[in-house]
Amino acid sequence: MSKLLLRGRVLTFVDEPKSIDDQSAYSYFEDGAVLVENGKVVEAGEYAALALVAGPQAQIVDHRPHLILPGFIDTHLHFPQTQAIASYGAQLLEWLNTYIFVEEQKFSSTAHADFIASRFMDELLRNGTTTAAAYCSVHRTSVDAYFAAAEKRNMLMIGGKVMMDRNAPEALRDTPQTGYDDTKALIAKWHGRGRAHYAISPRFAITSTPEQMDMSRALVREHPECYVQTHLSENKDEIAYATSLYPSAKDYTDIYANYDLLGSKTLLGHCIFLSDREISALAEARSVAVFCPTSNLFLGSGLFDQGRFKELGARTSVATDVGGGTSFSMLETMSEAYKVLHVQGQRLSQFASYYMMTLGNARALDLEDRIGSLRAGADADITILDSRAKPAMELRMRTATTLAEELFILQTMGDDRCVSEVYVAGKPMKSGLDKAAASHGA
Ligand code: GUN
Ligand code: FE
C-alpha cells in the first residue's frame, strides 16, 4: 500500500492530563501531519518534516483547517438497541421489560441482525468512533452479524453474545449450558480473527442464575484472553433486586467477585452507587468502571462520581451505552459527562475529555499499543474534526482564541456533523458513507 500523508492540526495524547494546563500530556502540531503506511501510523509531527520523510510519491490529503485525532473509542453499548434509542418514560428495569426485551427478540432473524449490524457500524464511523465494545443479543447469529460487519470495514471491535437465563422473556433466555457452548463456539470462530476481540457477556446479576454465573466463571478461566462485560450498580431498584437474588454476597460488586468475574479485562457498565469498599475492590482487581453519562441521565439512573474512582485508584472509561444512551456521538457523550461531573462540583478539563475518548479508553481496554493515539506503529484509526460544522459553532468559533476553547466548543456543540472524515486502518470511510446516504435519500 502506498504512503498517505494527512495534513492538518494534529492532536494526540501521550498520557492523562494531570491538571487543566498539563501540556506534557499531549502533542499538538498546528501545521501537522500524520504519515500512514500499510494501515499503520509511521509518524505524527510537523508537516514540513514529514513531507520530506514521505517523499514525492506519497498521497497528500489536506484536511486543514480541521483537527486530526485518533479515532474515538466507545467502551460500552448495545448493538441490538440501535432502534430503541429514545424509548420514553421508564427507568432501568421497566425500560428493559417494556422496550429492550421486545426489541432484542427481533435479532432471532439473521436478516434483521445483518441489517442493523451494518447500519450500526456505519453510525459509529459517521460519529468518528473506530472501536467499540458492544453487547450483541442472546442469539449466536447476532454475534456473527456483528463481527462480519466489523470485518467488512476492518474495524477493531469487541463484542459478545449476551448470556441471560432468567428474568427475561422465554425467547431471550439461553441456559447455563447453551450460553456456555455458544460462547465457546463464538470465541473459537471470532476472537483474534482479523481485528475482532471477544467479550464474555453475562448481562447482569439479575438475568443470570448462579448456575450461569458458574459457567461464566468457567469461560473466563478457559479464555483469559477475552474481555468480560456486564452491568453493575446502575439503578437503586436494580441493586435491591440483584442483592436479593444473591443473599450471601456482601454487596452487588461481591456477586461478581464471588464468581471470579472481576479482572483487569472486565468492563462494568455504570457503577453509580458503589460504596468505597466496592470501588476499592474494583481498584484491586484492576477492573474498569464505565461512565455512561447520556444513559445515566436519560434513564434517570444517577450521577457517576468519577472523582471518587480517581481517589480510590480505580480505572474508569467512558461510553455511550446506546440504546439507554441517547447518542452514538462521543462528543455529545463528553458534553453530558462534563455536566454530570459539573453538577457534582467536579471539573472535567477540555483536554481530559479528549484523552478519555481516545488514549484513556484505549488504556481501559489494554489496547494502548494499537489504538487511541497516533504514536508510531499504532493502527491508523483516525478522526478528522471540523469545529465549524454548524452555523452556531462557526459563529462561536470566531471568538475562540485557544485550542482548549475550541475543543470545548466542539464537545459542547458538536455531533456527527463535525466529523469530516474517519480513517480505519488508513482507509477513508466517512466520505463513502455520506455518498451512500445521499443516494438512499437518507
Ligand atoms: N442492565 C442490564 N441490561 C442493560 C441494558 O441493556 N442497558 C442498560 N443501560 N443497563 C442494563
Ligand atoms: Fe448497557
CSV table of C-alpha atoms and ligand atoms in Angstrom, one decimal:
chain,number,residue,atom,x,y,z
A,1,MET,CA,0.0,0.0,0.0
A,2,SER,CA,1.3,3.5,-0.8
A,3,LYS,CA,2.1,6.2,1.7
A,4,LEU,CA,-0.6,8.6,2.8
A,5,LEU,CA,0.2,11.9,4.4
A,6,LEU,CA,-2.8,13.5,6.2
A,7,ARG,CA,-2.2,17.2,6.7
A,8,GLY,CA,-4.0,19.2,9.4
A,9,ARG,CA,-3.8,20.2,13.0
A,10,VAL,CA,-2.7,17.1,14.9
A,11,LEU,CA,-3.7,16.4,18.5
A,12,THR,CA,-2.7,13.1,20.2
A,13,PHE,CA,-2.2,12.2,23.8
A,14,VAL,CA,0.8,10.5,25.5
A,15,ASP,CA,-0.7,10.5,29.0
A,16,GLU,CA,-3.6,11.5,31.2
A,17,PRO,CA,-3.6,15.3,31.8
A,18,LYS,CA,-2.7,15.8,35.5
A,19,SER,CA,-4.1,19.3,35.6
A,20,ILE,CA,-6.1,21.7,33.5
A,21,ASP,CA,-3.0,23.1,31.7
A,22,ASP,CA,-0.8,20.0,31.7
A,23,GLN,CA,0.9,20.3,28.3
A,24,SER,CA,3.1,17.3,28.9
A,25,ALA,CA,0.1,15.0,28.4
A,26,TYR,CA,-0.4,15.7,24.7
A,27,SER,CA,1.4,16.6,21.4
A,28,TYR,CA,-0.1,19.3,19.2
A,29,PHE,CA,1.1,20.3,15.8
A,30,GLU,CA,-0.5,23.4,14.3
A,31,ASP,CA,0.8,22.6,10.8
A,32,GLY,CA,1.0,19.0,11.4
A,33,ALA,CA,0.6,15.7,9.6
A,34,VAL,CA,0.2,12.0,10.1
A,35,LEU,CA,2.2,9.7,7.8
A,36,VAL,CA,0.4,6.4,7.2
A,37,GLU,CA,1.6,3.3,5.5
A,38,ASN,CA,0.1,-0.2,5.4
A,39,GLY,CA,-2.7,0.8,7.7
A,40,LYS,CA,-0.3,2.0,10.4
A,41,VAL,CA,0.9,5.3,11.7
A,42,VAL,CA,4.5,5.8,10.6
A,43,GLU,CA,4.8,9.1,12.5
A,44,ALA,CA,2.8,12.1,13.5
A,45,GLY,CA,4.5,15.5,13.7
A,46,GLU,CA,5.3,18.7,11.8
A,47,TYR,CA,4.1,18.7,8.2
A,48,ALA,CA,7.3,20.1,6.7
A,49,ALA,CA,9.4,17.4,8.3
A,50,LEU,CA,7.0,14.6,7.5
A,51,ALA,CA,6.6,15.7,3.8
A,52,LEU,CA,10.4,15.0,3.5
A,53,VAL,CA,10.1,11.6,5.1
A,54,ALA,CA,7.1,10.7,3.0
A,55,GLY,CA,8.8,11.6,-0.3
A,56,PRO,CA,7.3,12.7,-3.6
A,57,GLN,CA,5.3,9.5,-4.1
A,58,ALA,CA,3.1,9.9,-1.0
A,59,GLN,CA,-0.5,10.8,-1.5
A,60,ILE,CA,-1.3,14.0,0.4
A,61,VAL,CA,-4.7,14.7,1.8
A,62,ASP,CA,-5.1,18.2,3.0
A,63,HIS,CA,-7.5,18.4,6.0
A,64,ARG,CA,-6.6,21.9,7.0
A,65,PRO,CA,-8.0,23.7,9.0
A,66,HIS,CA,-9.5,20.6,10.6
A,67,LEU,CA,-8.2,18.7,13.6
A,68,ILE,CA,-6.6,15.3,13.2
A,69,LEU,CA,-7.1,13.0,16.2
A,70,PRO,CA,-7.0,9.3,16.9
A,71,GLY,CA,-10.4,7.6,16.3
A,72,PHE,CA,-12.8,7.7,19.2
A,73,ILE,CA,-13.4,4.6,21.3
A,74,ASP,CA,-16.7,3.6,22.9
A,75,THR,CA,-16.3,1.1,25.7
A,76,HIS,CA,-20.0,0.1,26.3
A,77,LEU,CA,-23.0,0.0,24.1
A,78,HIS,CA,-25.7,-2.5,22.8
A,79,PHE,CA,-25.9,-3.1,19.1
A,80,PRO,CA,-29.4,-4.6,19.2
A,81,GLN,CA,-30.7,-1.4,20.8
A,82,THR,CA,-29.9,0.8,17.8
A,83,GLN,CA,-33.6,1.2,17.0
A,84,ALA,CA,-34.6,1.5,20.7
A,85,ILE,CA,-32.9,4.8,21.5
A,86,ALA,CA,-35.3,7.4,22.9
A,87,SER,CA,-37.8,4.9,24.4
A,88,TYR,CA,-40.0,7.0,26.6
A,89,GLY,CA,-40.6,7.3,30.3
A,90,ALA,CA,-39.2,4.4,32.2
A,91,GLN,CA,-36.3,3.7,34.5
A,92,LEU,CA,-34.0,0.7,34.0
A,93,LEU,CA,-36.0,-2.4,34.9
A,94,GLU,CA,-39.3,-1.2,33.4
A,95,TRP,CA,-37.4,0.1,30.4
A,96,LEU,CA,-35.7,-3.3,29.9
A,97,ASN,CA,-39.0,-5.1,30.1
A,98,THR,CA,-41.1,-2.7,28.1
A,99,TYR,CA,-38.8,-1.9,25.3
A,100,ILE,CA,-35.5,-3.6,25.3
A,101,PHE,CA,-36.6,-7.2,25.7
A,102,VAL,CA,-39.1,-6.7,23.0
A,103,GLU,CA,-36.6,-5.1,20.6
A,104,GLU,CA,-33.8,-7.7,21.2
A,105,GLN,CA,-36.2,-10.5,20.1
A,106,LYS,CA,-36.1,-9.2,16.6
A,107,PHE,CA,-32.5,-10.4,16.4
A,108,SER,CA,-33.6,-14.0,16.1
A,109,SER,CA,-33.8,-13.0,12.4
A,110,THR,CA,-30.4,-13.1,10.8
A,111,ALA,CA,-31.6,-10.7,8.1
A,112,HIS,CA,-32.5,-8.2,10.7
A,113,ALA,CA,-29.3,-8.7,12.6
A,114,ASP,CA,-27.3,-8.2,9.4
A,115,PHE,CA,-29.1,-5.1,8.5
A,116,ILE,CA,-28.7,-3.5,11.9
A,117,ALA,CA,-25.1,-4.6,12.3
A,118,SER,CA,-24.2,-2.9,9.1
A,119,ARG,CA,-26.1,0.3,10.0
A,120,PHE,CA,-24.6,0.2,13.5
A,121,MET,CA,-21.0,0.1,12.2
A,122,ASP,CA,-21.7,2.9,9.8
A,123,GLU,CA,-23.2,5.0,12.5
A,124,LEU,CA,-20.2,4.5,14.7
A,125,LEU,CA,-17.9,5.6,11.9
A,126,ARG,CA,-20.1,8.6,11.0
A,127,ASN,CA,-19.5,9.7,14.6
A,128,GLY,CA,-15.8,9.2,14.4
A,129,THR,CA,-15.8,6.1,16.6
A,130,THR,CA,-13.5,3.5,15.2
A,131,THR,CA,-13.5,0.9,18.0
A,132,ALA,CA,-16.3,-0.1,20.4
A,133,ALA,CA,-17.2,-2.8,22.9
A,134,ALA,CA,-20.8,-3.9,22.3
A,135,TYR,CA,-23.2,-6.4,23.6
A,136,CYS,CA,-25.0,-8.5,21.0
A,137,SER,CA,-28.3,-10.2,21.6
A,138,VAL,CA,-28.7,-13.6,23.2
A,139,HIS,CA,-28.7,-15.1,19.6
A,140,ARG,CA,-25.5,-16.6,18.5
A,141,THR,CA,-26.2,-15.3,14.9
A,142,SER,CA,-26.3,-11.7,16.2
A,143,VAL,CA,-22.6,-12.1,17.0
A,144,ASP,CA,-21.9,-13.4,13.6
A,145,ALA,CA,-23.7,-10.4,12.1
A,146,TYR,CA,-21.8,-8.0,14.3
A,147,PHE,CA,-18.3,-9.3,13.7
A,148,ALA,CA,-18.9,-9.8,10.0
A,149,ALA,CA,-20.0,-6.2,9.7
A,150,ALA,CA,-16.9,-5.1,11.6
A,151,GLU,CA,-14.6,-7.3,9.5
A,152,LYS,CA,-16.1,-5.9,6.3
A,153,ARG,CA,-15.0,-2.4,7.4
A,154,ASN,CA,-11.7,-3.7,9.0
A,155,MET,CA,-12.7,-2.2,12.4
A,156,LEU,CA,-11.2,-3.2,15.7
A,157,MET,CA,-14.3,-4.2,17.6
A,158,ILE,CA,-15.1,-6.0,20.8
A,159,GLY,CA,-18.3,-7.9,21.3
A,160,GLY,CA,-20.1,-10.9,22.6
A,161,LYS,CA,-23.3,-12.8,22.9
A,162,VAL,CA,-25.3,-11.7,25.9
A,163,MET,CA,-26.0,-14.5,28.3
A,164,MET,CA,-29.2,-14.4,30.2
A,165,ASP,CA,-31.2,-17.4,31.6
A,166,ARG,CA,-33.8,-15.8,33.9
A,167,ASN,CA,-36.0,-12.7,34.4
A,168,ALA,CA,-36.3,-12.2,30.7
A,169,PRO,CA,-38.9,-13.4,28.1
A,170,GLU,CA,-38.5,-17.1,27.2
A,171,ALA,CA,-37.5,-16.2,23.6
A,172,LEU,CA,-34.5,-14.3,25.0
A,173,ARG,CA,-33.3,-16.9,27.5
A,174,ASP,CA,-30.4,-19.2,27.0
A,175,THR,CA,-29.4,-21.9,29.6
A,176,PRO,CA,-26.2,-22.2,31.5
A,177,GLN,CA,-25.1,-24.9,29.1
A,178,THR,CA,-26.2,-23.3,25.8
A,179,GLY,CA,-24.8,-19.9,26.9
A,180,TYR,CA,-21.5,-21.6,27.6
A,181,ASP,CA,-21.5,-23.7,24.4
A,182,ASP,CA,-22.5,-20.8,22.2
A,183,THR,CA,-19.9,-18.5,23.8
A,184,LYS,CA,-17.2,-21.1,23.3
A,185,ALA,CA,-18.1,-21.6,19.7
A,186,LEU,CA,-18.1,-17.8,19.1
A,187,ILE,CA,-14.8,-17.3,20.7
A,188,ALA,CA,-13.3,-20.1,18.6
A,189,LYS,CA,-14.8,-18.5,15.5
A,190,TRP,CA,-14.1,-14.8,16.1
A,191,HIS,CA,-11.6,-14.0,18.8
A,192,GLY,CA,-8.4,-12.9,17.2
A,193,ARG,CA,-9.8,-13.2,13.6
A,194,GLY,CA,-8.6,-10.0,11.9
A,195,ARG,CA,-9.2,-7.2,14.5
A,196,ALA,CA,-12.1,-9.0,16.4
A,197,HIS,CA,-11.9,-9.4,20.2
A,198,TYR,CA,-14.5,-11.4,22.1
A,199,ALA,CA,-16.2,-10.2,25.4
A,200,ILE,CA,-17.8,-12.8,27.6
A,201,SER,CA,-21.1,-11.1,28.4
A,202,PRO,CA,-23.3,-12.2,31.3
A,203,ARG,CA,-25.9,-9.3,31.0
A,204,PHE,CA,-26.1,-8.6,34.8
A,205,ALA,CA,-26.7,-10.5,38.0
A,206,ILE,CA,-30.5,-10.2,37.7
A,207,THR,CA,-30.7,-12.1,34.4
A,208,SER,CA,-28.2,-14.9,35.3
A,209,THR,CA,-28.8,-17.7,37.7
A,210,PRO,CA,-26.0,-18.9,39.9
A,211,GLU,CA,-25.5,-21.8,37.5
A,212,GLN,CA,-25.0,-19.4,34.6
A,213,MET,CA,-22.6,-17.4,36.7
A,214,ASP,CA,-20.6,-20.6,37.4
A,215,MET,CA,-20.5,-21.2,33.7
A,216,SER,CA,-19.3,-17.6,33.2
A,217,ARG,CA,-16.5,-18.2,35.6
A,218,ALA,CA,-15.5,-21.3,33.6
A,219,LEU,CA,-15.5,-19.3,30.4
A,220,VAL,CA,-13.3,-16.6,31.9
A,221,ARG,CA,-10.9,-19.3,33.3
A,222,GLU,CA,-10.7,-21.0,30.0
A,223,HIS,CA,-10.4,-17.8,28.0
A,224,PRO,CA,-8.2,-15.2,29.9
A,225,GLU,CA,-7.5,-13.6,26.5
A,226,CYS,CA,-11.2,-12.4,26.3
A,227,TYR,CA,-12.8,-9.4,27.8
A,228,VAL,CA,-15.7,-9.7,30.3
A,229,GLN,CA,-18.5,-7.2,30.2
A,230,THR,CA,-21.5,-6.7,32.5
A,231,HIS,CA,-23.6,-4.1,34.3
A,232,LEU,CA,-23.1,-3.0,37.9
A,233,SER,CA,-25.0,-0.7,40.3
A,234,GLU,CA,-26.9,1.4,37.8
A,235,ASN,CA,-30.2,1.9,39.5
A,236,LYS,CA,-31.4,1.6,43.1
A,237,ASP,CA,-34.2,-0.9,42.3
A,238,GLU,CA,-31.8,-3.0,40.3
A,239,ILE,CA,-29.3,-3.1,43.2
A,240,ALA,CA,-32.0,-4.2,45.7
A,241,TYR,CA,-33.2,-6.9,43.3
A,242,ALA,CA,-29.7,-8.1,42.4
A,243,THR,CA,-28.6,-8.3,46.0
A,244,SER,CA,-31.8,-10.1,47.0
A,245,LEU,CA,-31.1,-12.8,44.4
A,246,TYR,CA,-27.6,-13.3,45.8
A,247,PRO,CA,-28.2,-13.0,49.5
A,248,SER,CA,-24.7,-14.3,50.6
A,249,ALA,CA,-22.9,-11.6,48.7
A,250,LYS,CA,-21.6,-8.6,50.7
A,251,ASP,CA,-22.9,-6.2,48.1
A,252,TYR,CA,-23.5,-6.0,44.3
A,253,THR,CA,-19.8,-6.0,43.4
A,254,ASP,CA,-19.3,-9.0,45.6
A,255,ILE,CA,-21.7,-11.0,43.5
A,256,TYR,CA,-19.3,-10.8,40.5
A,257,ALA,CA,-16.3,-11.2,42.7
A,258,ASN,CA,-17.7,-14.4,44.1
A,259,TYR,CA,-17.7,-15.8,40.6
A,260,ASP,CA,-14.2,-14.6,39.8
A,261,LEU,CA,-15.6,-12.2,37.1
A,262,LEU,CA,-13.5,-9.2,38.3
A,263,GLY,CA,-10.2,-9.0,36.5
A,264,SER,CA,-8.2,-6.5,34.5
A,265,LYS,CA,-10.2,-7.2,31.3
A,266,THR,CA,-13.6,-6.7,33.0
A,267,LEU,CA,-15.7,-3.7,31.9
A,268,LEU,CA,-18.5,-2.8,34.3
A,269,GLY,CA,-21.2,-0.6,33.0
A,270,HIS,CA,-22.4,2.3,35.2
A,271,CYS,CA,-21.1,1.8,38.7
A,272,ILE,CA,-23.1,4.7,40.1
A,273,PHE,CA,-24.0,3.7,43.6
A,274,LEU,CA,-20.8,1.8,44.8
A,275,SER,CA,-19.5,2.0,48.3
A,276,ASP,CA,-15.9,2.8,49.0
A,277,ARG,CA,-15.4,-0.9,49.7
A,278,GLU,CA,-16.8,-1.8,46.2
A,279,ILE,CA,-14.7,0.8,44.4
A,280,SER,CA,-11.6,-0.4,46.3
A,281,ALA,CA,-12.4,-4.0,45.2
A,282,LEU,CA,-12.6,-2.8,41.6
A,283,ALA,CA,-9.3,-1.0,42.0
A,284,GLU,CA,-7.6,-4.0,43.5
A,285,ALA,CA,-8.9,-6.2,40.6
A,286,ARG,CA,-8.0,-3.5,38.1
A,287,SER,CA,-11.5,-3.8,36.6
A,288,VAL,CA,-12.9,-0.8,34.7
A,289,ALA,CA,-15.9,1.2,35.8
A,290,VAL,CA,-17.6,2.6,32.7
A,291,PHE,CA,-19.2,6.0,32.8
A,292,CYS,CA,-22.2,6.3,30.6
A,293,PRO,CA,-23.4,9.9,31.0
A,294,THR,CA,-26.2,10.2,28.4
A,295,SER,CA,-27.7,6.9,29.6
A,296,ASN,CA,-27.5,7.7,33.2
A,297,LEU,CA,-29.4,10.9,32.7
A,298,PHE,CA,-31.9,9.5,30.2
A,299,LEU,CA,-32.8,6.5,32.3
A,300,GLY,CA,-32.9,8.7,35.4
A,301,SER,CA,-30.3,6.4,37.0
A,302,GLY,CA,-28.0,8.8,38.8
A,303,LEU,CA,-24.6,10.6,38.7
A,304,PHE,CA,-21.3,8.8,38.2
A,305,ASP,CA,-18.8,10.1,40.7
A,306,GLN,CA,-15.5,9.9,38.7
A,307,GLY,CA,-13.6,11.8,41.4
A,308,ARG,CA,-14.1,9.0,43.9
A,309,PHE,CA,-12.8,6.4,41.5
A,310,LYS,CA,-9.7,8.5,41.0
A,311,GLU,CA,-9.2,9.0,44.7
A,312,LEU,CA,-9.6,5.3,45.3
A,313,GLY,CA,-7.3,4.4,42.4
A,314,ALA,CA,-9.9,2.6,40.3
A,315,ARG,CA,-9.8,2.6,36.5
A,316,THR,CA,-12.6,4.3,34.5
A,317,SER,CA,-13.6,4.7,30.9
A,318,VAL,CA,-16.4,6.5,29.1
A,319,ALA,CA,-19.1,5.2,26.8
A,320,THR,CA,-22.4,5.9,25.1
A,321,ASP,CA,-24.5,2.9,26.3
A,322,VAL,CA,-26.7,3.2,23.2
A,323,GLY,CA,-29.8,2.5,23.4
A,324,GLY,CA,-30.0,3.6,27.1
A,325,GLY,CA,-27.6,6.3,25.9
A,326,THR,CA,-29.2,8.7,23.5
A,327,SER,CA,-26.4,9.3,21.0
A,328,PHE,CA,-23.7,7.5,19.1
A,329,SER,CA,-21.5,10.6,19.3
A,330,MET,CA,-18.6,10.6,21.8
A,331,LEU,CA,-18.6,14.4,21.5
A,332,GLU,CA,-22.2,14.6,22.8
A,333,THR,CA,-21.3,11.9,25.4
A,334,MET,CA,-18.5,14.1,26.7
A,335,SER,CA,-20.7,17.1,26.7
A,336,GLU,CA,-23.0,15.3,29.1
A,337,ALA,CA,-20.1,13.9,31.1
A,338,TYR,CA,-18.9,17.4,31.7
A,339,LYS,CA,-22.4,18.3,33.0
A,340,VAL,CA,-22.7,15.2,35.2
A,341,LEU,CA,-19.4,16.0,36.8
A,342,HIS,CA,-20.1,19.7,37.0
A,343,VAL,CA,-23.3,19.3,38.9
A,344,GLN,CA,-21.2,17.3,41.5
A,345,GLY,CA,-18.6,20.1,41.8
A,346,GLN,CA,-16.1,18.3,39.6
A,347,ARG,CA,-14.5,20.0,36.6
A,348,LEU,CA,-13.6,17.9,33.6
A,349,SER,CA,-10.9,19.7,31.7
A,350,GLN,CA,-11.1,20.3,28.0
A,351,PHE,CA,-8.1,18.2,27.3
A,352,ALA,CA,-9.1,15.4,29.7
A,353,SER,CA,-12.2,14.8,27.7
A,354,TYR,CA,-10.3,14.1,24.5
A,355,TYR,CA,-7.9,12.0,26.4
A,356,MET,CA,-10.8,9.9,27.8
A,357,MET,CA,-12.3,9.3,24.3
A,358,THR,CA,-9.0,8.2,22.8
A,359,LEU,CA,-6.0,7.1,24.9
A,360,GLY,CA,-7.9,6.8,28.1
A,361,ASN,CA,-10.4,4.4,26.7
A,362,ALA,CA,-7.6,2.5,24.8
A,363,ARG,CA,-5.9,2.0,28.2
A,364,ALA,CA,-9.1,0.8,29.8
A,365,LEU,CA,-9.2,-1.8,27.1
A,366,ASP,CA,-5.4,-2.6,27.4
A,367,LEU,CA,-5.1,-1.7,23.8
A,368,GLU,CA,-2.9,1.4,24.0
A,369,ASP,CA,-0.2,-0.2,21.9
A,370,ARG,CA,-2.6,-0.4,19.0
A,371,ILE,CA,-5.2,2.3,19.2
A,372,GLY,CA,-6.1,5.5,21.0
A,373,SER,CA,-3.1,7.5,19.9
A,374,LEU,CA,-1.1,8.5,16.8
A,375,ARG,CA,2.2,7.1,18.1
A,376,ALA,CA,4.5,5.4,15.6
A,377,GLY,CA,3.3,1.9,14.9
A,378,ALA,CA,-0.3,2.4,16.0
A,379,ASP,CA,-3.2,1.3,13.8
A,380,ALA,CA,-4.1,4.2,11.6
A,381,ASP,CA,-7.7,4.7,13.0
A,382,ILE,CA,-8.1,8.5,12.7
A,383,THR,CA,-10.9,11.0,13.1
A,384,ILE,CA,-10.9,14.4,11.4
A,385,LEU,CA,-12.9,17.1,13.2
A,386,ASP,CA,-14.4,20.3,11.9
A,387,SER,CA,-15.1,22.8,14.7
A,388,ARG,CA,-17.2,25.0,12.5
A,389,ALA,CA,-19.5,22.4,11.0
A,390,LYS,CA,-22.7,24.1,12.3
A,391,PRO,CA,-23.5,27.7,11.8
A,392,ALA,CA,-23.8,28.4,15.5
A,393,MET,CA,-20.4,26.8,16.0
A,394,GLU,CA,-18.9,28.8,13.3
A,395,LEU,CA,-20.1,32.0,15.0
A,396,ARG,CA,-18.9,30.9,18.4
A,397,MET,CA,-15.5,29.9,17.0
A,398,ARG,CA,-14.9,33.4,15.8
A,399,THR,CA,-14.5,34.4,19.4
A,400,ALA,CA,-12.3,31.4,20.4
A,401,THR,CA,-8.6,32.1,20.9
A,402,THR,CA,-7.2,28.9,22.3
A,403,LEU,CA,-7.1,25.2,21.4
A,404,ALA,CA,-8.7,24.4,24.8
A,405,GLU,CA,-11.6,26.7,24.0
A,406,GLU,CA,-12.0,25.2,20.5
A,407,LEU,CA,-12.0,21.6,22.0
A,408,PHE,CA,-14.7,22.6,24.5
A,409,ILE,CA,-16.9,24.2,21.9
A,410,LEU,CA,-16.5,21.1,19.7
A,411,GLN,CA,-17.5,18.9,22.6
A,412,THR,CA,-20.4,21.1,23.8
A,413,MET,CA,-21.9,22.0,20.5
A,414,GLY,CA,-20.7,19.2,18.2
A,415,ASP,CA,-22.0,16.0,16.9
A,416,ASP,CA,-21.6,13.7,13.8
A,417,ARG,CA,-21.7,16.8,11.6
A,418,CYS,CA,-18.3,17.7,13.0
A,419,VAL,CA,-16.7,14.5,11.8
A,420,SER,CA,-15.4,15.4,8.3
A,421,GLU,CA,-13.6,12.1,7.7
A,422,VAL,CA,-12.7,9.0,9.5
A,423,TYR,CA,-10.0,6.5,8.6
A,424,VAL,CA,-10.0,2.9,9.6
A,425,ALA,CA,-6.5,1.3,9.3
A,426,GLY,CA,-5.6,4.1,6.9
A,427,LYS,CA,-8.7,3.8,4.7
A,428,PRO,CA,-11.1,6.7,4.4
A,429,MET,CA,-14.6,5.6,5.4
A,430,LYS,CA,-16.9,8.5,6.1
A,431,SER,CA,-16.9,10.2,2.6
A,432,GLY,CA,-18.2,6.9,1.2
A,433,LEU,CA,-21.0,6.7,3.8
A,434,ASP,CA,-22.1,10.2,3.0
A,435,LYS,CA,-22.4,9.4,-0.7
A,436,ALA,CA,-24.4,6.2,0.1
A,437,ALA,CA,-26.7,8.1,2.4
A,438,ALA,CA,-27.4,10.8,-0.2
A,439,SER,CA,-28.3,8.1,-2.8
A,440,HIS,CA,-30.7,6.5,-0.2
A,441,GLY,CA,-32.3,9.9,0.3
A,442,ALA,CA,-31.4,9.4,4.0
B,1,GUN,N1,-28.6,-3.5,32.6
B,1,GUN,C1,-28.8,-4.7,32.1
B,1,GUN,N2,-29.0,-4.7,30.8
B,1,GUN,C2,-28.9,-3.4,30.5
B,1,GUN,C3,-29.1,-2.7,29.2
B,1,GUN,O1,-29.3,-3.2,28.2
B,1,GUN,N3,-28.9,-1.3,29.3
B,1,GUN,C4,-28.6,-0.7,30.5
B,1,GUN,N4,-28.4,0.6,30.4
B,1,GUN,N5,-28.5,-1.3,31.6
B,1,GUN,C5,-28.6,-2.7,31.6
B,2,FE,FE,-25.5,-1.1,28.9
